[in-house]
Coordinates of C-alpha atoms in Angstrom, one line a residue:
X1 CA 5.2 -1.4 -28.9
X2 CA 3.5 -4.2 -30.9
X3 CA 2.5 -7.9 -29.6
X4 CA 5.7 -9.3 -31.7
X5 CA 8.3 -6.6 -31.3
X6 CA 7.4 -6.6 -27.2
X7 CA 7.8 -10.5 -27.1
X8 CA 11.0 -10.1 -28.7
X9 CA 11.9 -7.6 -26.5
X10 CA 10.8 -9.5 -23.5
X11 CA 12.9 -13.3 -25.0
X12 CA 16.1 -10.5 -25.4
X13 CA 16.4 -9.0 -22.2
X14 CA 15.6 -12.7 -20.7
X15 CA 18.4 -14.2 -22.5
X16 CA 20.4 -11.1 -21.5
X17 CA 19.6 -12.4 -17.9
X18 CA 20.9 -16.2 -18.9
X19 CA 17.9 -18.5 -20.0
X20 CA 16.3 -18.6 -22.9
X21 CA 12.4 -18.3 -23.0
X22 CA 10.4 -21.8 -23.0
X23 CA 7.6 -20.8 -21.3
X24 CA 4.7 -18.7 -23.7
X25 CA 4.0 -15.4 -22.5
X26 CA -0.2 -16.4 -22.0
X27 CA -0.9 -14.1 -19.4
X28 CA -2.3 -10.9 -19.7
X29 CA -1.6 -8.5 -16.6
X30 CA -5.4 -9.0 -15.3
X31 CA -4.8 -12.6 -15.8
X32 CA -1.7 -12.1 -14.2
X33 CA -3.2 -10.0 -11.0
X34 CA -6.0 -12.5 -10.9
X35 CA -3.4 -15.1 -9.9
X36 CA -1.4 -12.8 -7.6
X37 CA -5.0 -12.2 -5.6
X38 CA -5.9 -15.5 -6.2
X39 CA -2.9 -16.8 -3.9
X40 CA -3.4 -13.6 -1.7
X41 CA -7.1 -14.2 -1.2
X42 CA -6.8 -12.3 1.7
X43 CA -10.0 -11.9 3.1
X44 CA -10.7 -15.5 2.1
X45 CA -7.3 -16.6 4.0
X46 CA -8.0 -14.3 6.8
X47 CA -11.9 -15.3 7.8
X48 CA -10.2 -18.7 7.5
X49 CA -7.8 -18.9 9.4
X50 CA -9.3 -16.5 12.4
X51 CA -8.6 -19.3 15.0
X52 CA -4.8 -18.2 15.0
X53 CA -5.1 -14.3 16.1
X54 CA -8.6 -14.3 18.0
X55 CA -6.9 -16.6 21.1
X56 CA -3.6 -14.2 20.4
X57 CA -5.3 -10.6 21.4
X58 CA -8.9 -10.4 20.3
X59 CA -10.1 -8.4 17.7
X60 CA -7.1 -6.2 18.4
X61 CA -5.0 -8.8 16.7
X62 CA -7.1 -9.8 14.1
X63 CA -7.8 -5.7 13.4
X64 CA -4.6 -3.8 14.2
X65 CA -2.6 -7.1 13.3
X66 CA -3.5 -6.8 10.0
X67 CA -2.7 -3.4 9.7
X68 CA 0.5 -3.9 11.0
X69 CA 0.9 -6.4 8.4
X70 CA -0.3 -4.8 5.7
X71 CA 2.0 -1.3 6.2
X72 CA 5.2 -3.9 6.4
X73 CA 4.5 -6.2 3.3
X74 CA 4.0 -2.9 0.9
X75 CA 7.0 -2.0 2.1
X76 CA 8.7 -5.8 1.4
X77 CA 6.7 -5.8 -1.8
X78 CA 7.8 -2.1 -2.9
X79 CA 11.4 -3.0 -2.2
X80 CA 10.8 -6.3 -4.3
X81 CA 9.6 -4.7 -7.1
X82 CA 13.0 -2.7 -7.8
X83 CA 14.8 -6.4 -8.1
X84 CA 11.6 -7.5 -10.6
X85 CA 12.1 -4.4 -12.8
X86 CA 15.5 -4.8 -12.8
X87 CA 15.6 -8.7 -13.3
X88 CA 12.4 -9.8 -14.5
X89 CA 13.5 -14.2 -14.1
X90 CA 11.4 -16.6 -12.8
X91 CA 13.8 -17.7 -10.7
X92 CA 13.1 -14.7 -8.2
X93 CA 15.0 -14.1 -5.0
X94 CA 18.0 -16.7 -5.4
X95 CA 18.9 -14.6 -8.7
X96 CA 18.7 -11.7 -7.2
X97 CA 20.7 -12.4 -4.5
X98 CA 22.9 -14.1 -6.9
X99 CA 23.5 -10.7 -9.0
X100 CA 24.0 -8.5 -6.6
X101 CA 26.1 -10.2 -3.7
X102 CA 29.6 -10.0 -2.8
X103 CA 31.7 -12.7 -5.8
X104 CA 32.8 -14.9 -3.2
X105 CA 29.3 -15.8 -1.2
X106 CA 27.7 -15.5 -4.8
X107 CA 27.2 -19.2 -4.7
X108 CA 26.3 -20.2 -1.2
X109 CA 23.8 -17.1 -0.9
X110 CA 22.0 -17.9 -4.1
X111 CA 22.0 -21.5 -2.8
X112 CA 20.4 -20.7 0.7
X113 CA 17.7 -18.1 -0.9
X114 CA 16.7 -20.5 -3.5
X115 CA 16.2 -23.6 -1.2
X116 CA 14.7 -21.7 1.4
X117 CA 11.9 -19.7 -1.1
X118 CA 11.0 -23.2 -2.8
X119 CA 10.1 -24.9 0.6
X120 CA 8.2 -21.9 1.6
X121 CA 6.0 -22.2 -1.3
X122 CA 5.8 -26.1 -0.5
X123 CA 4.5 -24.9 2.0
X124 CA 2.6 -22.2 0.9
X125 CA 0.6 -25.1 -1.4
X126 CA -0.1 -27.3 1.9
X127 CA -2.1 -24.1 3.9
X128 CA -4.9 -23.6 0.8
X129 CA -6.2 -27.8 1.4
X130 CA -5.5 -27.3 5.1
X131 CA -7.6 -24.0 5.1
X132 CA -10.2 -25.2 3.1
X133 CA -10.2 -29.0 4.9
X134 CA -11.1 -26.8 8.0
X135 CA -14.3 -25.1 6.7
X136 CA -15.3 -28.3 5.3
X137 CA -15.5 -30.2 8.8
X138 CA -16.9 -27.0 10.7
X139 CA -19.5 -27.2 7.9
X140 CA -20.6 -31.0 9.3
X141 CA -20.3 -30.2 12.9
X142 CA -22.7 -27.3 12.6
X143 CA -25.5 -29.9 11.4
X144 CA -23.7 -32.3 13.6
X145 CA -23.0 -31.3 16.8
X146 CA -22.2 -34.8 17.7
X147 CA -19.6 -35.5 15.5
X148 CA -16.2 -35.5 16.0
X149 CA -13.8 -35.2 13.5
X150 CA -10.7 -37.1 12.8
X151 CA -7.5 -35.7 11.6
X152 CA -7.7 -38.4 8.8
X153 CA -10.8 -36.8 7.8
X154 CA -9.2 -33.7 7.6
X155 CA -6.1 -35.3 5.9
X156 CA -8.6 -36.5 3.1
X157 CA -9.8 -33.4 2.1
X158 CA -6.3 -32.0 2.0
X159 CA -5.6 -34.5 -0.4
X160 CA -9.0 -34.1 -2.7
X161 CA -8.0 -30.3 -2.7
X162 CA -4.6 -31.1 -4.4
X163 CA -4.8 -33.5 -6.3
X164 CA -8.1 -31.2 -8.2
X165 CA -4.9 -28.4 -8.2
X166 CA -2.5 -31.2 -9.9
X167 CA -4.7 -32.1 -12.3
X168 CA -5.7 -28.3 -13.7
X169 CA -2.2 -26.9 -13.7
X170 CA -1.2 -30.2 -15.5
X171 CA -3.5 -30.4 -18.5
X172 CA -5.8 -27.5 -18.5
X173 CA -2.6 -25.0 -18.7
X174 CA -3.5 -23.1 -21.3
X175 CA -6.6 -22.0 -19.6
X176 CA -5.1 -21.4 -16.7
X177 CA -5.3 -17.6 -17.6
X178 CA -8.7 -17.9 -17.9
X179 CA -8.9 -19.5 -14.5
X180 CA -7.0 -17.0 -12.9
X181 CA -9.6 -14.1 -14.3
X182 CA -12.3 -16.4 -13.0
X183 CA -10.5 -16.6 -9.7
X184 CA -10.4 -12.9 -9.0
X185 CA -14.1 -12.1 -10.3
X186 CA -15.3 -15.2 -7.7
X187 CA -13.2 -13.0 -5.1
X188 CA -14.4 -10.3 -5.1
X189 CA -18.0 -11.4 -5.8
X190 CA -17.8 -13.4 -2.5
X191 CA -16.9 -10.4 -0.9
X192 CA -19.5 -8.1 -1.6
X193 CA -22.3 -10.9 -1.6
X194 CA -21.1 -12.5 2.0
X195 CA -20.5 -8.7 3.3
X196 CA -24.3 -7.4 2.0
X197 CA -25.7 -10.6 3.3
X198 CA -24.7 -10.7 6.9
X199 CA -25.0 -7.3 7.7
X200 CA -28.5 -7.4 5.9
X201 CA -28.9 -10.4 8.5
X202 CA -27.8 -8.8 11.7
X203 CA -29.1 -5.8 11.4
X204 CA -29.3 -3.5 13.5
X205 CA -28.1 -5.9 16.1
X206 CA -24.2 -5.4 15.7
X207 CA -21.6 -5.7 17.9
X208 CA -19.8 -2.7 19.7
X209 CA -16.8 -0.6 18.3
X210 CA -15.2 -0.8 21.1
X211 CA -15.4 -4.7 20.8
X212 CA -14.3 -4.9 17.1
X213 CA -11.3 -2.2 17.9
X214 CA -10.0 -3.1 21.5
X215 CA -11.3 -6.1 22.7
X216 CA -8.3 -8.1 24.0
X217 CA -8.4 -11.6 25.1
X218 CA -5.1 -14.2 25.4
X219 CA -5.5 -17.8 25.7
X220 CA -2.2 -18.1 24.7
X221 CA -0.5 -18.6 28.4
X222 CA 2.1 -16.3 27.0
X223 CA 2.0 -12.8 27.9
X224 CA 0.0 -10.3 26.5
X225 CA 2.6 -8.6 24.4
X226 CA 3.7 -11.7 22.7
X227 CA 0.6 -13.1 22.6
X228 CA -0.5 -10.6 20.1
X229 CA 2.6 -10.5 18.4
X230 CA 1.8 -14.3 18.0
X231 CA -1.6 -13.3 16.4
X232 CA 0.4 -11.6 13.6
X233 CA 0.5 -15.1 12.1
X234 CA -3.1 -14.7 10.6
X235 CA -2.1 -11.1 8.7
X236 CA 1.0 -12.4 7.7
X237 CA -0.7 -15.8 5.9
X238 CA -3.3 -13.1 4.2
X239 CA -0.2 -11.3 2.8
X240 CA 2.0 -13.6 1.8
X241 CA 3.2 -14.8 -1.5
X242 CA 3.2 -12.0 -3.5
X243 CA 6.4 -12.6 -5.1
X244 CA 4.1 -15.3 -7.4
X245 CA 4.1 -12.3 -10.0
X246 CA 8.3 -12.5 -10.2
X247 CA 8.1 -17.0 -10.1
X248 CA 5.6 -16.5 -13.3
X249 CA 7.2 -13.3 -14.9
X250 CA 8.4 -14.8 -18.0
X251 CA 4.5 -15.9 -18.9
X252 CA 3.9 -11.7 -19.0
X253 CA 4.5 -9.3 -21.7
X254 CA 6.1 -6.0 -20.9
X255 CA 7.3 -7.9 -18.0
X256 CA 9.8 -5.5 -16.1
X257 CA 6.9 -2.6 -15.9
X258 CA 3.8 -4.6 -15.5
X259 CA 5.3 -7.3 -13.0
X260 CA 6.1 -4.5 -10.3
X261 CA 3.2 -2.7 -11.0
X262 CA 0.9 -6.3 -10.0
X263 CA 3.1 -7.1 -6.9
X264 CA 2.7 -4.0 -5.2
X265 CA -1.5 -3.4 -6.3
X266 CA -2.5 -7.3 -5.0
X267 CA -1.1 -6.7 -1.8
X268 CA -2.9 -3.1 -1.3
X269 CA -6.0 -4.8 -2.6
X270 CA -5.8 -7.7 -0.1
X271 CA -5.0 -5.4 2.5
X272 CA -7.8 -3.2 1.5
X273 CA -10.5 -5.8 1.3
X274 CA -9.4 -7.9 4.4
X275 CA -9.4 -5.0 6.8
X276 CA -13.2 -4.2 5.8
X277 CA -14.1 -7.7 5.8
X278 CA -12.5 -8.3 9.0
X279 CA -14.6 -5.3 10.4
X280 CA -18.0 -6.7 8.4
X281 CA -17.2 -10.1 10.7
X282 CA -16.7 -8.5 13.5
X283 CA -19.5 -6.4 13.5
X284 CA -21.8 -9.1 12.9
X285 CA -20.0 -11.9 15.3
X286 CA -22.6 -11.2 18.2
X287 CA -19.6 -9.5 20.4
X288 CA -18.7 -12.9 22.1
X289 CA -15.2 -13.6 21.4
X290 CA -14.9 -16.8 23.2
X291 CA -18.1 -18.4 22.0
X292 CA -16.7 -17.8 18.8
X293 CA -13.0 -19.6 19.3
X294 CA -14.7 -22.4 21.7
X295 CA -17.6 -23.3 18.6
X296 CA -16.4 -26.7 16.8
X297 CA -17.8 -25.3 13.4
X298 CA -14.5 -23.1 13.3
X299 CA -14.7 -18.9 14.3
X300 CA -15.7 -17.8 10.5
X301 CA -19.0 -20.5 10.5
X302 CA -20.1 -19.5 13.3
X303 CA -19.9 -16.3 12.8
X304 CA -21.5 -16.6 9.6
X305 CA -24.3 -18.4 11.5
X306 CA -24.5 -15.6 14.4
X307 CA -25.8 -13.2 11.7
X308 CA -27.7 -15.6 9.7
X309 CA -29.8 -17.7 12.2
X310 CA -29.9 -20.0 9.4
X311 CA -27.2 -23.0 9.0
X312 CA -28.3 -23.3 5.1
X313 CA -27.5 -20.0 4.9
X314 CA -24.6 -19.7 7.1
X315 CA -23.1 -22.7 4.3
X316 CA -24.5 -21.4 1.3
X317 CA -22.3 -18.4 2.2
X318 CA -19.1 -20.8 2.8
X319 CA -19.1 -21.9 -0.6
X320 CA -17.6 -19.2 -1.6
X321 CA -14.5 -18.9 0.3
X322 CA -14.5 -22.9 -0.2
X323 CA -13.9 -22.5 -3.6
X324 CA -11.7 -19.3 -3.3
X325 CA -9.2 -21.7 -1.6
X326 CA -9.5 -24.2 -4.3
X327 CA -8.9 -21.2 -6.8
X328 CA -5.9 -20.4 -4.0
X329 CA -4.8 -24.1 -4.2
X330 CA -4.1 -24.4 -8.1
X331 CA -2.6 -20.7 -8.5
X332 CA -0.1 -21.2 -5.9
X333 CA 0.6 -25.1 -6.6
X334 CA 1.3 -23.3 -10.7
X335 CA 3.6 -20.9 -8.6
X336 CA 5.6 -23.3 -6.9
X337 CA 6.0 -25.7 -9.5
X338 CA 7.2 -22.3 -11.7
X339 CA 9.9 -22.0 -9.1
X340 CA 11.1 -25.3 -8.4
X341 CA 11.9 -25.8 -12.4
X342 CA 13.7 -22.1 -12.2
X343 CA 15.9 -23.3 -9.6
X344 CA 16.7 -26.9 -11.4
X345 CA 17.2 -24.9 -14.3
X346 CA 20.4 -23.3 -12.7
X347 CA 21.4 -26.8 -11.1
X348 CA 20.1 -26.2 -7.9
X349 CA 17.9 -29.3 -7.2
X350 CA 18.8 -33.5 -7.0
X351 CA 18.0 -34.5 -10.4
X352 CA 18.1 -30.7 -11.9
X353 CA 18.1 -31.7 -15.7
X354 CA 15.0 -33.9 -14.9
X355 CA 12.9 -31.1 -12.8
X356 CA 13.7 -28.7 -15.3
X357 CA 12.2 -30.1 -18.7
X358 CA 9.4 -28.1 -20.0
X359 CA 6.8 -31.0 -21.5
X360 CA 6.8 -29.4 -24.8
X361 CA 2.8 -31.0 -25.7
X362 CA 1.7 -29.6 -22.2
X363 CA 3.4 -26.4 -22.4
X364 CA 4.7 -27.1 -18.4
X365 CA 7.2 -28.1 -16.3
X366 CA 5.5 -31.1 -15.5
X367 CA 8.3 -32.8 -13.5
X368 CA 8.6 -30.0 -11.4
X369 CA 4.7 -30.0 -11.0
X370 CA 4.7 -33.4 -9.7
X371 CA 7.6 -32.7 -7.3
X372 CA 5.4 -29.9 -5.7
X373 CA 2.6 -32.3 -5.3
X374 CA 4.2 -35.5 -3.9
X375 CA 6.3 -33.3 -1.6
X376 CA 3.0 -31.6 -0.6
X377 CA 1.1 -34.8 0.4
X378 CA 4.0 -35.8 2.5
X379 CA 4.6 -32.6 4.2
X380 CA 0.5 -33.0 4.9
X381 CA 1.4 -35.8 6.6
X382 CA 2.6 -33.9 9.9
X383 CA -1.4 -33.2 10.3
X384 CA -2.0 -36.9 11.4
X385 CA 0.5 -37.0 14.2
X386 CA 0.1 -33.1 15.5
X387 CA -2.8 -31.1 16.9
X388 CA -0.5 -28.1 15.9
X389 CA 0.1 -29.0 12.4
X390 CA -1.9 -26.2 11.5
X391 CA 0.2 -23.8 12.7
X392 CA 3.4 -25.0 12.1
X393 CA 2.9 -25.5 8.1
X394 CA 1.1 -21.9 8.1
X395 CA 4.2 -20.7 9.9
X396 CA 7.1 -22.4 7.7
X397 CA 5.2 -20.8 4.8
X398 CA 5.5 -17.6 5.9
X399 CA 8.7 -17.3 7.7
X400 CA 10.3 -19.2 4.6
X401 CA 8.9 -16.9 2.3
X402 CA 9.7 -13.3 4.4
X403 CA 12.9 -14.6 4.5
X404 CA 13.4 -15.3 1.2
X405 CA 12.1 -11.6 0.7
X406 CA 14.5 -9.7 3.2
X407 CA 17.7 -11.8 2.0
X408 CA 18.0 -9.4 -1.0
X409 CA 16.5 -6.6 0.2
X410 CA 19.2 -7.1 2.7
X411 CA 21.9 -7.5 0.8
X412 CA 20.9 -4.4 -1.6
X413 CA 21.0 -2.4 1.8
X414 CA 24.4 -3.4 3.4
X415 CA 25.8 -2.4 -0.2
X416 CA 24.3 1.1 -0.3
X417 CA 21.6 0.1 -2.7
X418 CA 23.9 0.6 -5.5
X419 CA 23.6 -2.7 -7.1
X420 CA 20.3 -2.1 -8.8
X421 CA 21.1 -1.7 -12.6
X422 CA 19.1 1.3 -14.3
X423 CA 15.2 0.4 -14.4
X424 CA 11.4 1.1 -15.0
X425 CA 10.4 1.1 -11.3
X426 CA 12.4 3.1 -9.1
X427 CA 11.5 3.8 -5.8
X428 CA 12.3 7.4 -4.7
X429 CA 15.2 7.0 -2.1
X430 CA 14.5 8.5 0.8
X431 CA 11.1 5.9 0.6
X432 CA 13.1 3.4 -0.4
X433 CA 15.3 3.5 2.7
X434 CA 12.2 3.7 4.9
X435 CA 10.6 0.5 3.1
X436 CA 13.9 -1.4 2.9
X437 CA 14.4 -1.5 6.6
X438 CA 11.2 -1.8 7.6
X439 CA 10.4 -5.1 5.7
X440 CA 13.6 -6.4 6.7
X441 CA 13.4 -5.7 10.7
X442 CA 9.1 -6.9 10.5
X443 CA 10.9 -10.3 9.3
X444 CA 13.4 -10.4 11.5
X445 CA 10.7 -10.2 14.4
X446 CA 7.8 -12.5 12.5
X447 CA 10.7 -15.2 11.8
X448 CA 11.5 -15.3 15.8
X449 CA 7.7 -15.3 17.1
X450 CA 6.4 -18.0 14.3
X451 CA 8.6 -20.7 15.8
X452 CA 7.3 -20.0 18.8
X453 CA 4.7 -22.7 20.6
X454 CA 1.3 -21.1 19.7
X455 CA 0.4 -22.1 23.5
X456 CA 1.4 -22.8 26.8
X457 CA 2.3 -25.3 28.5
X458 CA 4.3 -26.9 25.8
X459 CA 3.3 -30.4 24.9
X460 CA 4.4 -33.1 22.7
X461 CA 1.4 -32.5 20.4
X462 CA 0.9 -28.6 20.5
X463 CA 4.5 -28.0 19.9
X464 CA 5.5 -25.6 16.5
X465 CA 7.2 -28.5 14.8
X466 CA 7.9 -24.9 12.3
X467 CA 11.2 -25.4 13.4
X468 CA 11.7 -29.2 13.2
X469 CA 10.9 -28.0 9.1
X470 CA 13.2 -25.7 9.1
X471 CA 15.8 -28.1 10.7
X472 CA 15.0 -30.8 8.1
X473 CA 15.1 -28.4 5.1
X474 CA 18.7 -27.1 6.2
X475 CA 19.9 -30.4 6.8
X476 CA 18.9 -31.5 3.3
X477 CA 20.1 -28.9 1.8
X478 CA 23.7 -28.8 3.4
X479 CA 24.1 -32.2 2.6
X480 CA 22.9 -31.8 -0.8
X481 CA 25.5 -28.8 -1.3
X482 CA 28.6 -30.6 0.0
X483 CA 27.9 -33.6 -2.6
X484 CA 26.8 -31.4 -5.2
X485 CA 26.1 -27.5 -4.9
X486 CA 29.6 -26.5 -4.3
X487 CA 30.6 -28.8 -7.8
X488 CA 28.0 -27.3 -10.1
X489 CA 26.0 -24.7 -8.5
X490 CA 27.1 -21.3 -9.4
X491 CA 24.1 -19.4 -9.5
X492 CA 22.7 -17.2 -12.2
X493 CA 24.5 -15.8 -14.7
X494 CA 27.0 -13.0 -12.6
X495 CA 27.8 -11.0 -15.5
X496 CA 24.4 -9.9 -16.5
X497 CA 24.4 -6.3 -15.8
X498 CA 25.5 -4.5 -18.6
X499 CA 23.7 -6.9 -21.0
X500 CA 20.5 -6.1 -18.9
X501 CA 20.6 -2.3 -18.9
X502 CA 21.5 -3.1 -23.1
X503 CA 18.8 -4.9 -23.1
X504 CA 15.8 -2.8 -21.4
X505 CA 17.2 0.5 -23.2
X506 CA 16.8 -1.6 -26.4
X507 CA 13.2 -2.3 -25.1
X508 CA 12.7 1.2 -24.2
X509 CA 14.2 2.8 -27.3
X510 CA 12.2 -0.1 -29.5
X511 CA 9.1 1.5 -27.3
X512 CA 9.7 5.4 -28.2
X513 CA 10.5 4.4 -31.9
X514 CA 7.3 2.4 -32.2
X515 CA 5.3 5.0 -30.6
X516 CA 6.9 7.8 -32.7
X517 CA 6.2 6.1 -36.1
X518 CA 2.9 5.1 -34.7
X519 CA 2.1 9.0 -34.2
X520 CA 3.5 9.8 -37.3
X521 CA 1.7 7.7 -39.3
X522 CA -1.8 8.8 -37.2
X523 CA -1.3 12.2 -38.4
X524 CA -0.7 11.1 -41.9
X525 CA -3.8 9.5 -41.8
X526 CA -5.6 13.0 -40.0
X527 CA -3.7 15.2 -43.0

């Protein structure tokens, strides 16, 4: 299909879903995957954020945890990708849920999914400076030893990282496709350069398998079974946000096949190349797990400097993930703000008709982008009153998120998976009954444990304040339904089904006749 006719085709079957297209269609799939990995980053997010699993289990968290993580997000992501096909909206989860829920809780459901998955990527925006705000003060205590850090220090940084986000998505937009390929290149270049370099370094001094594949160690205070189930945390946050592809799939061409297709590759990608970078680290970490948690430079630093010997080098190596997190930062801040004007777009926010203008001269939902930033900063404000910040943001993000994911998949299960119009990705259905549960019940568990105290004795200052969040969100947004949801929230449009099977057999048909005349007209050229 040509450029114009598969635009068109892409503005019909959107308007067949209830919104008409305001947003261009810049993104190229690569551009497109380059922002799915971007947010991913997983080995970037897991050698940064190695402080949760190595207390929770050893290197048998960090290792097997992953694993365990990875297996159960392709599964969430697979089962996802059947709703993209199928309804390829920005809006995401809430719509779904919306579509294919029983008339009556239409509403209320659609309501819930949508306020939960746009605090989650709130949230999801806060972990990237938080992330990146760590590395930045392990940098200075590993030429100062002597310093101690502040959380205000910290709390600066976070800021500096985005407000440099804010100001790219807002008016450097139409490069942001460029960005994104620039985001996924510096990836994977950080990868193979930091990987080369430290086992170069270490060589042939590396630590034991038996180290990097069973050593278990709990500083936790909790037993060892949920201790380890606690160290989950770090996998989950690698492999997390991967429904970015559906919150930006009207800025794709061909958007129903390409959008599964990049949900389901960035998470075997980040799996892939954060299980071999976890190994590369843990080969070259010296085989001393608690020198490594105890060093004030932060686990991945020190590690970095164990197979070094060289601070300039163990630094010079940083840089990369530093500015992977930046690159994290602005793709998932573009995300967020891509889903918070979705939602006012169908009423669902204070103020919708103001949080869903598109700035026609930017090209953006600005409003929405501003919301995301200002509630950011405030939500980064926990960090100067907790020790356990930290966990608790990383937490909300991902329990919000995983349960915006199994909501659907949920819903599509309890109804025998028979509200799934005809589509271009179908999973085959014994699989898809296998993935469906799966993703659902790893939520389940993960959305128990991550409220969880991530130590013991429980203090005023090391408490999960995940579920102070999560109490605050659901107050809001019960509040916000009884004086307005339940007036003018009614969710997507509900009688989209047969207009969006009409519409992707259009596309399809439009397809085959394009490639057909196309053919014909190649061997007219041949004879």
């Amino acid at each position: 299909m040509r450029p114009n006719e598969q635009s068109n085709a892409d503005e019909q079957q959107l308007e067949a879903l209830g919104h008409t297209g305001e947003l261009k269609r810049n993104f190229s799939p690569l551009s497109m995957l380059g922002l799915a990995f971007a947010i991913l980053n997983s080995w970037t997010a897991l050698s940064a954020s190695l402080s949760l699993a190595l207390p929770s289990g050893g290197s048998t968290s960090v290792v097997w945890g992953l694993v365990t993580a990875g297996i159960c997000n392709l599964c969430l992501a697979a089962s996802l990708a059947e709703f993209l096909s199928a309804y390829p909206t920005a809006g995401g989860q809430y719509h779904w849920v919306a579509v294919i829920s029983w008339k009556r809780w239409v509403p209320l459901l659609s309501w819930i999914t949508g306020w939960i998955n746009v605090s989650g990527w709130i949230a999801l925006v806060a972990s990237g400076g938080l992330l990146g705000s760590q590395l930045i003060v392990g940098a200075i205590s590993l030429y100062k030893p002597d310093y101690t850090p502040e959380r205000w220090h910290q709390f600066l940084i976070y800021v500096a990282y985005n407000v440099i986000a804010f100001v790219i998505n807002a008016f450097l937009n139409s490069a942001l496709p460029y960005v994104n390929k620039a985001a996924i290149t510096w990836s994977i270049t950080g990868f193979v350069v930091i990987s080369i370099t430290v086992l170069a370094c270490a060589s042939p001094n590396y630590a034991s398998g038996r180290f990097v594949f069973a050593d278990f160690i709990n500083e936790t205070g909790w037993p060892d079974g949920i201790a380890w189930l606690l160290g989950l945390l770090q996998g989950g946050l690698s492999l997390t946000g991967y429904d970015a592809v559906a919150h930006m799939i009207e800025e794709i061409p061909n958007a129903s096949v390409e959008g599964p297709k990049i949900m389901i590759y960035c998470v075997g990608i980040g799996t892939f190349t954060g299980f071999v970078f976890l190994l590369v680290l843990l080969f070259v970490s010296g085989g001393d797990s608690e020198s490594i948690i105890s060093s004030t430079a932060g686990p991945v630093l020190q590690i970095l400097y164990n197979a070094t010997s060289s601070r300039a080098g163990a630094v010079c190596l940083l840089m990369f993930p530093l500015i992977c997190l930046l690159f994290a930062t602005t793709s998932i801040m573009t995300t967020s703000s891509r889903m918070t004007y979705a939602f006012a777009r169908d009423r669902g926010l204070p103020r919708s008709s103001f949080f869903a203008k598109v700035h026609h001269k930017l090209g953006l939902p600005l409003n929405a982008l501003i919301l995301t930033t200002v509630l950011v900063v405030i939500f980064g404000c926990i960090f100067l009153g907790s020790s356990s910040a930290f966990n608790a943001i990383i937490s909300a993000s991902v329990v919000a998120l995983g349960v915006s994911y199994a909501i659907p998949i949920a819903i599509n299960c309890l109804q025998g998976r028979k509200k799934l119009p005809p589509r271009a990705f179908v999973l085959p259905t014994p699989f898809a009954w296998f993935a469906n549960i799966l993703g659902v019940v790893y939520v389940i568990i993960t959305t128990v444990l991550f409220v969880f105290p991530p130590e013991l004795p429980v203090t005023g200052s090391n408490m999960n304040y995940c579920i102070v969040a999560f109490a605050i969100i659901i107050i809001i947004s019960t509040v916000q339904w009884f004086v307005d949801g339940r007036k003018n929230f009614t969710g997507p449009r509900e009688d989209m089904g047969l207009e969006v099977v009409e519409a992707v057999a259009t596309q399809q048909s439009g397809s085959d006749l394009v490639d057909s005349k196309t053919s014909a007209e190649e061997m007219g050229s041949r004879g």
